[in-house]
XYZ file of C-alpha atoms in Angstrom:
304
model
C -31.784 -12.314 34.198
C -32.423 -8.659 33.551
C -32.752 -6.996 30.074
C -29.646 -4.834 30.750
C -27.444 -7.828 31.749
C -28.623 -9.688 28.610
C -27.553 -6.827 26.429
C -24.134 -6.645 27.861
C -23.515 -10.336 27.571
C -24.684 -10.206 23.891
C -22.321 -7.409 23.149
C -19.403 -9.282 25.010
C -20.047 -12.434 22.691
C -20.050 -10.182 19.542
C -16.888 -8.343 20.504
C -15.025 -11.567 21.500
C -15.910 -13.000 18.051
C -14.545 -9.970 16.436
C -11.447 -10.052 18.492
C -10.848 -13.653 17.344
C -11.109 -12.540 13.758
C -8.774 -9.486 14.025
C -6.248 -11.633 16.036
C -6.234 -14.237 13.263
C -5.806 -11.536 10.594
C -2.931 -10.040 12.564
C -1.125 -13.419 12.740
C -1.627 -14.006 9.061
C -0.264 -10.591 8.079
C 2.733 -11.152 10.443
C 3.559 -14.405 8.590
C 3.255 -12.795 5.169
C 5.543 -9.807 6.030
C 8.502 -12.283 6.411
C 8.088 -13.548 2.940
C 7.503 -10.114 1.527
C 10.655 -8.796 3.252
C 12.678 -11.537 1.651
C 11.371 -10.794 -1.710
C 12.197 -7.177 -1.354
C 15.671 -8.077 -0.242
C 16.207 -10.393 -3.063
C 14.966 -7.914 -5.784
C 16.554 -4.701 -4.605
C 20.174 -5.647 -5.549
C 19.005 -6.718 -9.028
C 17.183 -3.422 -9.568
C 20.183 -1.577 -8.250
C 22.687 -3.258 -10.608
C 20.391 -2.922 -13.527
C 20.058 0.782 -12.894
C 23.920 0.943 -12.634
C 24.157 -0.967 -15.916
C 21.708 1.191 -17.787
C 23.283 4.450 -16.412
C 26.675 3.229 -17.451
C 25.461 2.525 -21.085
C 23.540 5.917 -21.280
C 26.577 7.992 -19.979
C 29.103 6.104 -22.061
C 27.475 6.841 -25.456
C 26.232 9.816 -27.391
C 23.076 7.993 -28.433
C 19.916 10.089 -28.203
C 17.560 7.359 -26.995
C 13.848 8.283 -26.508
C 13.931 6.729 -22.984
C 16.971 8.603 -21.804
C 16.554 11.949 -23.536
C 14.911 14.819 -21.816
C 12.076 16.536 -23.722
C 12.771 20.303 -23.897
C 9.179 21.185 -22.992
C 7.345 18.090 -21.651
C 3.591 18.440 -22.039
C 2.317 15.003 -20.853
C 3.124 12.729 -18.030
C 2.048 9.285 -16.871
C 1.550 8.518 -13.110
C 1.490 4.915 -11.896
C -0.071 4.613 -8.588
C 0.299 1.397 -6.547
C -2.396 0.875 -3.846
C -4.055 -2.310 -2.364
C -6.653 -4.658 -3.518
C -8.086 -4.916 0.105
C -8.794 -2.701 3.056
C -8.199 -3.198 6.786
C -4.710 -1.805 6.431
C -5.193 1.692 8.263
C -4.243 4.614 6.040
C -2.051 2.626 3.757
C -4.017 3.064 0.527
C -5.234 6.562 1.279
C -1.661 7.761 2.079
C -0.410 6.562 -1.403
C -3.401 8.123 -2.997
C -2.775 11.518 -1.355
C 0.920 11.364 -2.496
C -0.341 10.726 -5.970
C -2.687 13.639 -5.846
C 0.108 15.940 -4.799
C 2.312 14.777 -7.632
C -0.578 15.264 -10.126
C -1.272 18.785 -8.811
C 2.393 19.568 -9.199
C 2.747 18.194 -12.718
C -0.433 20.024 -13.689
C 0.962 23.106 -12.130
C 3.949 22.665 -14.501
C 1.651 22.804 -17.406
C 1.593 18.907 -17.979
C -1.337 16.705 -18.703
C -1.422 13.682 -16.496
C -2.496 10.073 -17.500
C -3.341 7.967 -14.474
C -2.313 4.313 -14.311
C -3.607 2.497 -11.200
C -2.683 -0.795 -9.487
C -5.033 -2.100 -6.833
C -8.860 -2.019 -6.338
C -8.626 0.683 -3.670
C -7.062 3.240 -6.193
C -9.468 2.174 -9.013
C -12.487 2.642 -6.628
C -11.250 6.131 -5.529
C -10.874 7.399 -9.153
C -14.102 5.652 -10.176
C -16.093 7.259 -7.276
C -14.828 10.647 -8.412
C -15.400 9.933 -12.115
C -11.799 10.547 -12.988
C -10.288 8.963 -16.138
C -7.979 6.060 -15.706
C -5.895 5.129 -18.676
C -5.272 1.625 -17.581
C -5.666 -0.364 -14.226
C -4.482 -3.669 -12.753
C -6.012 -5.628 -9.879
C -5.935 -8.859 -8.106
C -2.312 -9.460 -7.295
C -1.181 -6.651 -4.876
C -0.713 -8.973 -1.898
C 1.631 -11.337 -3.668
C 2.932 -9.715 -6.949
C 5.144 -11.573 -9.341
C 7.596 -10.443 -12.001
C 5.007 -11.329 -14.737
C 2.619 -8.668 -13.188
C 5.337 -6.120 -13.207
C 6.068 -6.954 -16.890
C 2.345 -6.573 -17.810
C 2.289 -3.174 -16.155
C 5.609 -1.926 -17.763
C 4.464 -2.936 -21.411
C 1.874 -0.208 -21.740
C 3.905 2.401 -19.908
C 7.007 1.972 -22.063
C 4.814 2.053 -25.195
C 3.278 5.334 -24.010
C 6.814 6.811 -23.431
C 7.903 5.727 -26.991
C 4.879 7.264 -28.662
C 4.540 10.820 -29.694
C 2.352 12.966 -27.466
C 0.104 13.676 -30.426
C -0.626 10.002 -30.608
C -1.422 9.689 -26.942
C 2.104 9.206 -25.744
C 3.729 10.681 -22.739
C 7.026 12.532 -22.042
C 7.560 11.280 -18.525
C 6.805 8.280 -16.350
C 6.381 8.739 -12.568
C 5.651 6.072 -9.946
C 3.960 6.271 -6.551
C 4.268 3.604 -4.101
C 4.720 2.825 -0.336
C 8.323 2.126 0.629
C 8.800 -0.475 3.327
C 11.305 1.085 5.811
C 10.595 -1.055 8.960
C 7.619 -2.886 10.592
C 6.528 0.368 12.110
C 7.267 2.766 9.234
C 6.047 2.695 5.816
C 6.433 5.759 3.722
C 4.655 6.778 0.441
C 7.247 8.090 -2.061
C 7.069 9.264 -5.616
C 9.878 8.608 -8.212
C 10.473 9.407 -11.831
C 11.318 6.333 -13.788
C 11.523 7.848 -17.464
C 13.368 9.576 -18.841
C 16.264 8.214 -16.976
C 17.683 10.833 -14.715
C 21.428 10.117 -15.085
C 22.607 12.218 -12.187
C 20.125 10.808 -9.647
C 20.011 7.160 -10.917
C 23.687 7.093 -11.139
C 24.011 8.061 -7.457
C 21.405 5.319 -6.644
C 23.105 2.616 -8.666
C 26.739 3.286 -7.683
C 28.601 4.230 -4.663
C 30.081 7.606 -4.009
C 33.218 8.239 -6.128
C 32.742 5.099 -8.149
C 33.810 5.400 -11.818
C 31.398 3.730 -14.153
C 32.943 1.148 -16.403
C 33.387 1.794 -20.156
C 31.751 -0.626 -22.600
C 31.923 -1.455 -26.127
C 28.573 -1.650 -27.531
C 27.526 -4.533 -29.896
C 25.779 -4.196 -32.200
C 25.119 -0.579 -31.151
C 24.459 1.585 -28.088
C 20.850 2.197 -29.262
C 20.275 -1.634 -29.554
C 21.696 -2.155 -25.938
C 19.443 0.564 -24.624
C 16.499 -0.911 -26.338
C 17.107 -4.200 -24.633
C 18.065 -2.860 -21.222
C 15.578 -0.048 -20.567
C 12.434 -2.338 -20.548
C 14.148 -4.608 -18.142
C 15.090 -1.613 -16.053
C 11.521 -0.209 -15.934
C 10.172 -3.860 -15.155
C 12.634 -4.308 -12.351
C 11.918 -0.973 -10.778
C 8.080 -1.637 -11.001
C 8.601 -5.063 -9.528
C 10.705 -3.815 -6.633
C 7.987 -1.143 -6.024
C 5.218 -3.783 -6.120
C 7.132 -5.818 -3.505
C 7.793 -2.901 -1.255
C 4.136 -1.923 -1.425
C 3.033 -5.472 -0.692
C 5.393 -5.609 2.325
C 4.116 -2.244 3.534
C 0.480 -3.302 3.190
C 1.122 -6.371 5.278
C 2.841 -4.328 7.893
C 0.025 -1.920 7.944
C -2.633 -4.672 8.156
C -0.770 -6.205 11.145
C -0.585 -2.849 12.829
C -4.238 -2.108 12.299
C -5.410 -5.547 13.273
C -3.249 -5.542 16.483
C -4.866 -2.117 17.423
C -8.157 -3.596 16.704
C -7.574 -6.580 18.858
C -6.314 -4.281 21.754
C -9.454 -2.246 21.355
C -11.548 -5.322 21.537
C -9.892 -6.428 24.602
C -10.484 -3.153 26.322
C -14.042 -3.043 25.286
C -14.499 -6.512 26.642
C -13.043 -5.560 29.968
C -15.314 -2.444 30.051
C -18.405 -4.397 29.104
C -17.484 -7.059 31.700
C -17.298 -4.458 34.434
C -20.739 -3.117 33.359
C -22.206 -6.662 33.237
C -20.778 -7.348 36.777
C -22.336 -4.060 38.120
C -25.600 -4.856 36.457
C -25.517 -8.530 38.129
C -24.731 -6.980 41.444
C -27.563 -4.536 41.135
C -29.954 -7.361 40.248
C -28.870 -9.435 43.190
C -29.184 -6.407 45.578
C -32.583 -5.720 44.238
C -33.652 -9.373 44.585
C -32.255 -9.524 48.128
C -34.144 -6.218 48.906
C -37.275 -7.756 47.553
C -36.933 -10.890 49.604
C -36.214 -8.985 52.695
C -39.076 -6.603 52.133
C -41.416 -9.485 51.363
C -40.332 -11.290 54.442
C -40.816 -8.289 56.668
C -44.241 -7.565 55.051
C -45.179 -11.286 55.658
C -44.007 -10.906 59.339
C -45.989 -7.824 59.877
C -49.069 -9.388 58.486
C -48.614 -12.435 60.671
C -48.128 -10.249 63.721
C -51.213 -8.076 62.887
C -53.476 -11.256 62.518
C -52.291 -12.442 65.983
């Protein structure tokens, strides 16, 4: 067997092994998407109803609560970026990071300092490589987040909003994550969680033309807001984590399918080259045999 043919066969074996890996990863991602979609579908109504309840309480009272009151001249904002712990998902994490970069530039253009909070090793690595300050980060659960993870993230963020900016607090809380639209479409979006934008969040939490109910607050509207708003932030962050997880699995499935298809095409191309090399070898061997036989016949005839 010639050297060229051995090279082709070795490359075919290598690509075939890679194809088996990417195919397995594609199937794993496809199975995880179903579970992630169910979790998103289950958490979205709760987040919407909680937003509706908080909006009703905020609009039905005259309480100036720190989590619903707009600061006249905000000077500091927190941005929570949700990325992935793992790669092999195409441009999933990089697209979310780009959206966060655009938001950060816009906030700084408005004269606000930005504190970065990162979820996922990809985002943490991006900021560490560029030596950018990260206020706090969380990793290790992006593929399958739980409500406890959302609660752990929400705690420091709510505390930062409740602090005065002179003590390291922030006036606004923004979140950047990838929204799961469909198996083929995942869109990085940015949203402001705090202070609660009553106009926008009322539209999200209620239907058009719906009148919010009137409530009697016991013991007081401020106490009700104190109890509801942390749950509101936790539920919104949890829903964003689930949307991001579903988007990541969909992106992984799409990337692995593309890799598997490319491996199949490469195997076909290498097989054709290997067949051509084999035919060339056979042709050369036949030519050598024929040439040797002719030389032997000529030598025999000459000796006679």
